[in-house]
PDB file of C-alpha atoms in Angstrom:
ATOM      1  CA  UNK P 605      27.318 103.314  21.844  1.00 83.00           C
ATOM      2  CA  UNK P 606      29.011 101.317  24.838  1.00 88.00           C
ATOM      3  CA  UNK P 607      29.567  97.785  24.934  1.00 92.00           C
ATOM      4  CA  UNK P 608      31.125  94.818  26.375  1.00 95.00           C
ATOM      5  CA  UNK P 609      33.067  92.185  25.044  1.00 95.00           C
ATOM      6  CA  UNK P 610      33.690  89.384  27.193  1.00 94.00           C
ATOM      7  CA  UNK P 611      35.231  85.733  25.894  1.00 87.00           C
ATOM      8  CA  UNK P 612      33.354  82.614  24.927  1.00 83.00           C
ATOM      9  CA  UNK P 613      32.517  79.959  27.191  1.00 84.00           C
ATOM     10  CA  UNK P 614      32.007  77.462  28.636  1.00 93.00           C
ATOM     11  CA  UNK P 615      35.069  77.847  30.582  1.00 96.00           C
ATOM     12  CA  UNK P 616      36.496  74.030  32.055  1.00 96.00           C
ATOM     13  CA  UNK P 617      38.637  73.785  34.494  1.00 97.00           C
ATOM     14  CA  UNK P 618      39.834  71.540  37.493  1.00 97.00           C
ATOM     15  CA  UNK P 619      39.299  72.450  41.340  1.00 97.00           C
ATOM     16  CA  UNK P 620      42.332  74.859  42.137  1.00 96.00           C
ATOM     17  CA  UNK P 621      43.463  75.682  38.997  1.00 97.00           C
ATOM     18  CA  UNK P 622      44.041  79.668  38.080  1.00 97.00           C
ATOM     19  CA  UNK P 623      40.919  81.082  36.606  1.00 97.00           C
ATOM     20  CA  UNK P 624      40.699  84.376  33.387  1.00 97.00           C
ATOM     21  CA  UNK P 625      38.123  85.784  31.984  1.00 97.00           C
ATOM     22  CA  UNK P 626      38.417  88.167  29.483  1.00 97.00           C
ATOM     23  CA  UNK P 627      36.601  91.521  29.384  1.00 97.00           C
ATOM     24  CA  UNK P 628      36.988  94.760  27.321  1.00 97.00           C
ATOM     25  CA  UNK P 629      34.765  97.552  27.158  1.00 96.00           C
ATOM     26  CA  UNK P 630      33.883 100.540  24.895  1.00 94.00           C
ATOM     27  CA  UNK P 631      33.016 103.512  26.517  1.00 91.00           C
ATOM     28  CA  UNK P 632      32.794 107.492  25.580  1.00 84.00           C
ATOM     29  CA  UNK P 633      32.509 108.606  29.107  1.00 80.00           C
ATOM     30  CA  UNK P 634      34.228 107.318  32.361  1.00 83.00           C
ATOM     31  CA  UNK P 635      32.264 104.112  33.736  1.00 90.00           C
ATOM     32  CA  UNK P 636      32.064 101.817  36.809  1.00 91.00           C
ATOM     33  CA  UNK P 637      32.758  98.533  35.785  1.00 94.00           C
ATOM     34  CA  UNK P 638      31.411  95.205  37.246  1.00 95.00           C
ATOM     35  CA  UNK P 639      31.286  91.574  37.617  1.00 97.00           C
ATOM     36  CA  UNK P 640      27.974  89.759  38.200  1.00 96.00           C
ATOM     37  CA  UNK P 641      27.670  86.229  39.028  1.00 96.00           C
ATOM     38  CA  UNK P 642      24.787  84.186  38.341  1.00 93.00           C
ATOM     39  CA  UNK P 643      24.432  80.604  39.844  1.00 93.00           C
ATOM     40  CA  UNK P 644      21.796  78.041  38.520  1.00 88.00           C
ATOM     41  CA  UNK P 645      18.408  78.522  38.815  1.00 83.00           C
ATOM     42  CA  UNK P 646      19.162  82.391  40.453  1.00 86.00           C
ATOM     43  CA  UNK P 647      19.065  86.029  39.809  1.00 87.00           C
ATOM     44  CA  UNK P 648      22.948  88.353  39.068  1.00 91.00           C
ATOM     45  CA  UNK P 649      24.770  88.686  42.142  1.00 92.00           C
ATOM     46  CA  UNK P 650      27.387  91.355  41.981  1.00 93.00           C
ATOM     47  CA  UNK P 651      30.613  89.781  42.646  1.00 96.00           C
ATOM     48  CA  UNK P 652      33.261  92.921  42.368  1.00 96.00           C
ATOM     49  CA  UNK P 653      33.296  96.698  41.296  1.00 93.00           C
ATOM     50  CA  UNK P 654      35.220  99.319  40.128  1.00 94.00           C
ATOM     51  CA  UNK P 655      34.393 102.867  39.916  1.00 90.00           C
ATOM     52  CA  UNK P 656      37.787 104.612  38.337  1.00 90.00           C
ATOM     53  CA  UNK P 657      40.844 103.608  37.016  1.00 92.00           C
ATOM     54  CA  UNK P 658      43.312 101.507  38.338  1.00 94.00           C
ATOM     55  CA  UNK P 659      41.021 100.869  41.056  1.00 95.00           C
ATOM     56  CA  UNK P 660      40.994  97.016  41.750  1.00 97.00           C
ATOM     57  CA  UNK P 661      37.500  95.284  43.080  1.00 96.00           C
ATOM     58  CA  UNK P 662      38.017  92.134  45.008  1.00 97.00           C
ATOM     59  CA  UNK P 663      35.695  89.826  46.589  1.00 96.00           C
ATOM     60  CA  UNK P 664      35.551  85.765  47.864  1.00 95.00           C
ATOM     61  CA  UNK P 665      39.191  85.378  46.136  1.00 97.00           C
ATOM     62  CA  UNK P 666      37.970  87.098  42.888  1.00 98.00           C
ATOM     63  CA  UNK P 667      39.988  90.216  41.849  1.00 98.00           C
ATOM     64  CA  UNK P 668      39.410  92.289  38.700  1.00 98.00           C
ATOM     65  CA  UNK P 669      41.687  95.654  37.887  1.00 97.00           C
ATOM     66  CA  UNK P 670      40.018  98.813  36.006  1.00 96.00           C
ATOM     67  CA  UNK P 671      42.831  99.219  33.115  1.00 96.00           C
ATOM     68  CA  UNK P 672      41.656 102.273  31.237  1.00 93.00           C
ATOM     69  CA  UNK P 673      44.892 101.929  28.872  1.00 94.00           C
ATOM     70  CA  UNK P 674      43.819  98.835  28.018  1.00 95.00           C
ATOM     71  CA  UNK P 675      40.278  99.096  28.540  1.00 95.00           C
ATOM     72  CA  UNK P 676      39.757  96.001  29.802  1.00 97.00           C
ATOM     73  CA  UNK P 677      38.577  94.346  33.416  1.00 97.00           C
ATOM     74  CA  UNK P 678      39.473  91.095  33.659  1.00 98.00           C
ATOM     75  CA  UNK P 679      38.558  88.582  36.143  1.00 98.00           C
ATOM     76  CA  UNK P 680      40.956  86.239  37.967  1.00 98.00           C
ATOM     77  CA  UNK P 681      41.175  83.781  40.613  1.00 98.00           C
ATOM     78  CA  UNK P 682      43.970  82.144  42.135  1.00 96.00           C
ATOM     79  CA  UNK P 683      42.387  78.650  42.768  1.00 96.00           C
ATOM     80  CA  UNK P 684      39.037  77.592  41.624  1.00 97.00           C
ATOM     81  CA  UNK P 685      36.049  75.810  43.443  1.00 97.00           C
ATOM     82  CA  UNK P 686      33.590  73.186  42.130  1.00 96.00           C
ATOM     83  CA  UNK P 687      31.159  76.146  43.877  1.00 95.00           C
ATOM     84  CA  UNK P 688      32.737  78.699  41.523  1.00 97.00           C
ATOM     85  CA  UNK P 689      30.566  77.348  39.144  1.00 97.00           C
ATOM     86  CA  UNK P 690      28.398  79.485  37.277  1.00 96.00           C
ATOM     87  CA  UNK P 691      27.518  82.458  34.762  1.00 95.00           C
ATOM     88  CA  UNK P 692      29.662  85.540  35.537  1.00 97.00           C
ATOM     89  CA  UNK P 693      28.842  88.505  33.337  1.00 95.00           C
ATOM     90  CA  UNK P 694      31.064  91.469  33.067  1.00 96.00           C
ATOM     91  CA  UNK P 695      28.958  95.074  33.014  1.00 94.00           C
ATOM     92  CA  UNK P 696      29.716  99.161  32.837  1.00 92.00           C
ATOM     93  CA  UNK P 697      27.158 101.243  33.930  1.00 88.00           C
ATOM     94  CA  UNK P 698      27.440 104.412  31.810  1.00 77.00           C
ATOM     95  CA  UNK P 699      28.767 107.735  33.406  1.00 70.00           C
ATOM     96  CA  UNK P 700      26.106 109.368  35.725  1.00 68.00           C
ATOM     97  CA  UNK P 701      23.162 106.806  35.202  1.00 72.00           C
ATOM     98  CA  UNK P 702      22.307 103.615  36.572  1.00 77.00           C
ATOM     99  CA  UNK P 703      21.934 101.895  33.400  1.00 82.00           C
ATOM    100  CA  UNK P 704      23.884  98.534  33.089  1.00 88.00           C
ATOM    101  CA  UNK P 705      25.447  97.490  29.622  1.00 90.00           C
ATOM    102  CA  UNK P 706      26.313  93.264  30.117  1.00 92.00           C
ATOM    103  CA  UNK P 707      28.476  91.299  27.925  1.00 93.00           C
ATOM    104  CA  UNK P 708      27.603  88.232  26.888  1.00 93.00           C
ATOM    105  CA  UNK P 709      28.384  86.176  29.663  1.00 93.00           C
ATOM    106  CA  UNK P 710      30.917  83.157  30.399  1.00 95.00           C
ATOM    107  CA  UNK P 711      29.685  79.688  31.805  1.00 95.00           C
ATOM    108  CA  UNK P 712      32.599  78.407  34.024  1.00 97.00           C
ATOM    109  CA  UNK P 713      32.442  74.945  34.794  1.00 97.00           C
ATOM    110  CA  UNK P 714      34.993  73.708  37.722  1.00 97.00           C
ATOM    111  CA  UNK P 715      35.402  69.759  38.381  1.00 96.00           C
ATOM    112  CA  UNK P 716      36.902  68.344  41.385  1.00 94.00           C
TER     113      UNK P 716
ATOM    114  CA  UNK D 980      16.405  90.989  54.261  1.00 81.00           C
ATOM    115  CA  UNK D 981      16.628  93.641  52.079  1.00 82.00           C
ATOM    116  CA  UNK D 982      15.409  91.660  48.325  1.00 91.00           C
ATOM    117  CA  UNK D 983      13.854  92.110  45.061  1.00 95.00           C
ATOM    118  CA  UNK D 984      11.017  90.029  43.981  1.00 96.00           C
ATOM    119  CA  UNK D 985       9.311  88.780  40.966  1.00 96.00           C
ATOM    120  CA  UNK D 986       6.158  86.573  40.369  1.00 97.00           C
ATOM    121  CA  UNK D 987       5.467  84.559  38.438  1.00 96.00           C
ATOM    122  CA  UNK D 988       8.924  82.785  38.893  1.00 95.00           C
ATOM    123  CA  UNK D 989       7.793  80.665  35.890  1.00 96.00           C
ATOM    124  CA  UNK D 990       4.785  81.208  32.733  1.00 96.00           C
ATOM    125  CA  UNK D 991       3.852  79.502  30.024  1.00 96.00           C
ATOM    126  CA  UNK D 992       1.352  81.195  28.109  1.00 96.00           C
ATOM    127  CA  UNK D 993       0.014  81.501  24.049  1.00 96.00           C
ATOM    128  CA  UNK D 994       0.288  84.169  21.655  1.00 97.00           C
ATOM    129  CA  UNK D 995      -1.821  87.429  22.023  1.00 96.00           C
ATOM    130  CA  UNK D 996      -2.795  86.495  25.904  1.00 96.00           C
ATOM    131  CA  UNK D 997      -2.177  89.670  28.108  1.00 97.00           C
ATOM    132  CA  UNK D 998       0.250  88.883  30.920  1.00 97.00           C
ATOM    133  CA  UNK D 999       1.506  91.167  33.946  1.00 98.00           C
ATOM    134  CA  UNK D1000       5.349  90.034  35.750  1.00 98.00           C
ATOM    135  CA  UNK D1001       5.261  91.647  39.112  1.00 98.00           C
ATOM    136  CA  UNK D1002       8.273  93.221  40.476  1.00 98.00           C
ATOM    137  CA  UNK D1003       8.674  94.894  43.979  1.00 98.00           C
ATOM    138  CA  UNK D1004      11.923  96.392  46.362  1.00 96.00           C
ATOM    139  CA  UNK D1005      11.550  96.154  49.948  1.00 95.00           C
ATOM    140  CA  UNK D1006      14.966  98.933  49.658  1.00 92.00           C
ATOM    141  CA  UNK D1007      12.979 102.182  48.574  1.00 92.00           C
ATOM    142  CA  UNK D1008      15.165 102.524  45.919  1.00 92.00           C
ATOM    143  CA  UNK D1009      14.026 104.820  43.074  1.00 91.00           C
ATOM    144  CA  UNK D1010      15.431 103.604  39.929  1.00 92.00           C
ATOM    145  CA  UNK D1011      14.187 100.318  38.894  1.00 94.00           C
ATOM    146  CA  UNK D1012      14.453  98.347  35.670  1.00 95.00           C
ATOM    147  CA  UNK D1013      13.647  95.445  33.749  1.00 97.00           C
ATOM    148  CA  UNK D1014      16.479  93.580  31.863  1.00 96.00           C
ATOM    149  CA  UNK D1015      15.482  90.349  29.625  1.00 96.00           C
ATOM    150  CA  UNK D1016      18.431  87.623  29.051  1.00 93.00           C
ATOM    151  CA  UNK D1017      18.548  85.527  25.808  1.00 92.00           C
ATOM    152  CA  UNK D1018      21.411  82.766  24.918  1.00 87.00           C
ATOM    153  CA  UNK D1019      24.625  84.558  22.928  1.00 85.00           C
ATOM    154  CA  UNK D1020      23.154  88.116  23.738  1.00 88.00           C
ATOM    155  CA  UNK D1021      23.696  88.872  27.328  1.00 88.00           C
ATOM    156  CA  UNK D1022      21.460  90.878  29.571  1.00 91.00           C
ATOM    157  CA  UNK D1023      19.198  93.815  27.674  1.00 93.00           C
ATOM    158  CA  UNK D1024      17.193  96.601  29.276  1.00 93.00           C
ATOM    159  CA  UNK D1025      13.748  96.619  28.224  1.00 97.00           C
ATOM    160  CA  UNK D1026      12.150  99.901  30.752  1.00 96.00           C
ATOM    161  CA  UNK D1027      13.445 101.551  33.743  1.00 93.00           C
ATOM    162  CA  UNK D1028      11.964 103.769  36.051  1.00 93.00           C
ATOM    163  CA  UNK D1029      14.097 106.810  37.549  1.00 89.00           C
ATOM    164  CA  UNK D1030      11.231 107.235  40.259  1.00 90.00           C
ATOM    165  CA  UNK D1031       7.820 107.442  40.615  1.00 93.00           C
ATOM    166  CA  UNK D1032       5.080 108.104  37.685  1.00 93.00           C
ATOM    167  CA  UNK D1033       8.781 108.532  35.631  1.00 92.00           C
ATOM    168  CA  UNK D1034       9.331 105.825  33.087  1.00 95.00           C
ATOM    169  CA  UNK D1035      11.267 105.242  29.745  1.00 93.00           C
ATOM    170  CA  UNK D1036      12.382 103.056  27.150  1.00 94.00           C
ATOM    171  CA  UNK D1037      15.677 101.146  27.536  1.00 93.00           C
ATOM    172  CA  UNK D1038      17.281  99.136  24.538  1.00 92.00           C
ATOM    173  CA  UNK D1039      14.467  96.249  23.447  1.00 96.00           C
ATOM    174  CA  UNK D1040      10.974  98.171  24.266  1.00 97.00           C
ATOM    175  CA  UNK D1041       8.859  96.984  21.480  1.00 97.00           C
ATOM    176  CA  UNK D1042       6.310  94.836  22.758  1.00 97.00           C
ATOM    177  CA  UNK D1043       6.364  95.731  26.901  1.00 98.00           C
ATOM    178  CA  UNK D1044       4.731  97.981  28.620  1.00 97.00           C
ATOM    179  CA  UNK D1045       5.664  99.247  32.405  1.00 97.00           C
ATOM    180  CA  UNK D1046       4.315 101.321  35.876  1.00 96.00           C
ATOM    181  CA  UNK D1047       5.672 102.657  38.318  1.00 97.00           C
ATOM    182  CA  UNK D1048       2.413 104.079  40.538  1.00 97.00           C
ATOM    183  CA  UNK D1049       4.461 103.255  43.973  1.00 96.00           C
ATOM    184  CA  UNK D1050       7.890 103.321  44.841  1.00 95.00           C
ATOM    185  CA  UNK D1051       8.251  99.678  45.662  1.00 96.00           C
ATOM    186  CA  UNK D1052       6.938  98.055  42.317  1.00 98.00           C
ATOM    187  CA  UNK D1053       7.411  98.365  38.879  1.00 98.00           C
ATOM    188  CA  UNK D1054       5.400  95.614  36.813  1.00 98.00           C
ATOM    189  CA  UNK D1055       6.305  94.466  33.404  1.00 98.00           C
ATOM    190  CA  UNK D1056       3.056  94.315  31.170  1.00 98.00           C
ATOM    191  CA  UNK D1057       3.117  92.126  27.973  1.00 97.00           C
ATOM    192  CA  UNK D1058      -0.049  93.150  25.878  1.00 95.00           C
ATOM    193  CA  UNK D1059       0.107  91.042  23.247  1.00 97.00           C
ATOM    194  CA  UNK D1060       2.849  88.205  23.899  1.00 97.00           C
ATOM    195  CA  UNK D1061       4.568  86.951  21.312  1.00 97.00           C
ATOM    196  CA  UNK D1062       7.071  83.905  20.350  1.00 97.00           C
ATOM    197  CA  UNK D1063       9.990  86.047  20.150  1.00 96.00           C
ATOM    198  CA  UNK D1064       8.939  87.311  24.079  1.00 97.00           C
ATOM    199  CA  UNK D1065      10.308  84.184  24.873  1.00 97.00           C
ATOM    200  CA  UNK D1066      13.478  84.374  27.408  1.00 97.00           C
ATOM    201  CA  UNK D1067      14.073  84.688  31.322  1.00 96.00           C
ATOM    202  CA  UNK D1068      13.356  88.651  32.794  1.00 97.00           C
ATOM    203  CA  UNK D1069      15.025  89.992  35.740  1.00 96.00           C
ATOM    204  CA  UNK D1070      14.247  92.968  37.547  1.00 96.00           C
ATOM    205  CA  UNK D1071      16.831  95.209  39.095  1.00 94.00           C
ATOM    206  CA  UNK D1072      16.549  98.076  41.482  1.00 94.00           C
ATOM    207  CA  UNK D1073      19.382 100.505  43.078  1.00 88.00           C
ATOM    208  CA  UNK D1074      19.831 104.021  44.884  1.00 77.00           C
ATOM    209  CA  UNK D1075      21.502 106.082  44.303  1.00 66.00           C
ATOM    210  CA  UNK D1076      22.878 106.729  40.743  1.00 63.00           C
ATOM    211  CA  UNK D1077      25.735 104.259  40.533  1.00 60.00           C
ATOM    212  CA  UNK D1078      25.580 102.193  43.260  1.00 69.00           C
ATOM    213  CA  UNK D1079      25.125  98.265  43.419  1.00 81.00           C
ATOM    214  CA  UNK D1080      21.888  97.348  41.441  1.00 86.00           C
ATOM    215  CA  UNK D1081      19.929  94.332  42.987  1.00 91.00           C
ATOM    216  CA  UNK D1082      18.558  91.822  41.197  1.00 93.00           C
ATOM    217  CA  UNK D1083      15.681  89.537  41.126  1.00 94.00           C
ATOM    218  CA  UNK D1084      15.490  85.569  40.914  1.00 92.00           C
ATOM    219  CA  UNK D1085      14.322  86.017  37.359  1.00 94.00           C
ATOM    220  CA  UNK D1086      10.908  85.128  35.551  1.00 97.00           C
ATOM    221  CA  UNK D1087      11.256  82.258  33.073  1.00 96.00           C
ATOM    222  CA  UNK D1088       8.507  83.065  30.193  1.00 97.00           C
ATOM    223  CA  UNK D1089       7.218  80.664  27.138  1.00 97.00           C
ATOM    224  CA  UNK D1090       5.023  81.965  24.902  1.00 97.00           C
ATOM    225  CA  UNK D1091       3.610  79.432  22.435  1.00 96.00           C
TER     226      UNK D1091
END
């Protein structure tokens, strides 16, 4: 079936560094792809979509790209906040339903 | 403010003592789900609810049982709780087929 594979955390870094996090996906059909972001103590925000290849989702300095020959969405930012600090989970939702397939998750931890 | 919401926000309870997580969209959205979180394993989808009176099993259904008599609520119904219940449940809703799903604030559950 589909799945996500997203890289091990906790993720440390220092206020304005440059910020990856892995993702890959397995997929038979064509899925949307997301990040979520969850901050302590609160429910999945969505962060950034994408609904098609090479499509890139973008949102509060976060960008991700949709890289079907790679199959991969990874999520980068340019320069970190203490704030950034949370869960983010990568997801696909499978083609034609609403049902959401999460990886793992990655803790990022930014110090000033 | 357009919101999901879940009580209780936190339960402890013992083994084999029937409990009932309310969940309810202020969005009329018609697909709704229930997702449970454990460490290392990501988000999994226990039910979800296409619309009204139309429920079915996601990945990890042993155990739950759901409603879904009105469009705005979809309960989570533990039976017979057990140990391995365990873990922090989030509801989601979303309309239409792949668009953003919402999330609630989560329900933290302990079942000794």
């Amino acid at each position: 079936g589909d799945s996500v594979t997203q890289m091990e955390g906790p993720v440390t870094l220092s206020e304005e560094a440059f910020l990856t996090i892995n993702c890959t996906y397995t997929a038979t059909g064509y899925p949307s792809l997301f990040w979520y972001v969850q901050y302590p103590g609160e429910g999945l925000q969505l962060l950034l979509k994408a609904t098609k290849a090479d499509d890139k989702g973008s949102n509060k300095g976060f960008e991700a790209t949709y890289r079907k020959e790679t199959t991969s969405f990874h999520l980068e930012k340019g320069s970190v906040q203490v704030s950034d600090s949370a869960v983010y989970f990568c997801a696909l939702s499978e083609y034609n339903t609403d049902k959401l397939i999460f990886g793992t998750g990655t803790r990022l931890q930014v110090f000033p | 403010e357009a919101q999901v919401t879940q009580n209780p926000r936190y339960l402890i309870t013992v083994t084999g003592k029937k409990l009932t997580v309310t969940c309810s969209q202020n969005m009329n959205h018609e697909y709704m789900s229930w997702y449970r979180q454990d460490p290392g394993l990501g988000l999994r989808q226990i039910y979800y609810s296409m619309n009204v009176e139309v429920t079915d099993k996601g990945d990890v259904p042993e155990g739950y049982k759901v409603s879904r008599k009105e469009k705005r609520n979809f309960p989570l119904i533990l039976e017979s709780p057990s140990p391995n219940q365990t873990s922090l449940y989030f509801c989601a809703s979303s309309s239409p087929t792949g668009e953003t799903q919402y999330f609630g604030p989560g329900t933290r559950l302990l079942v000794l």
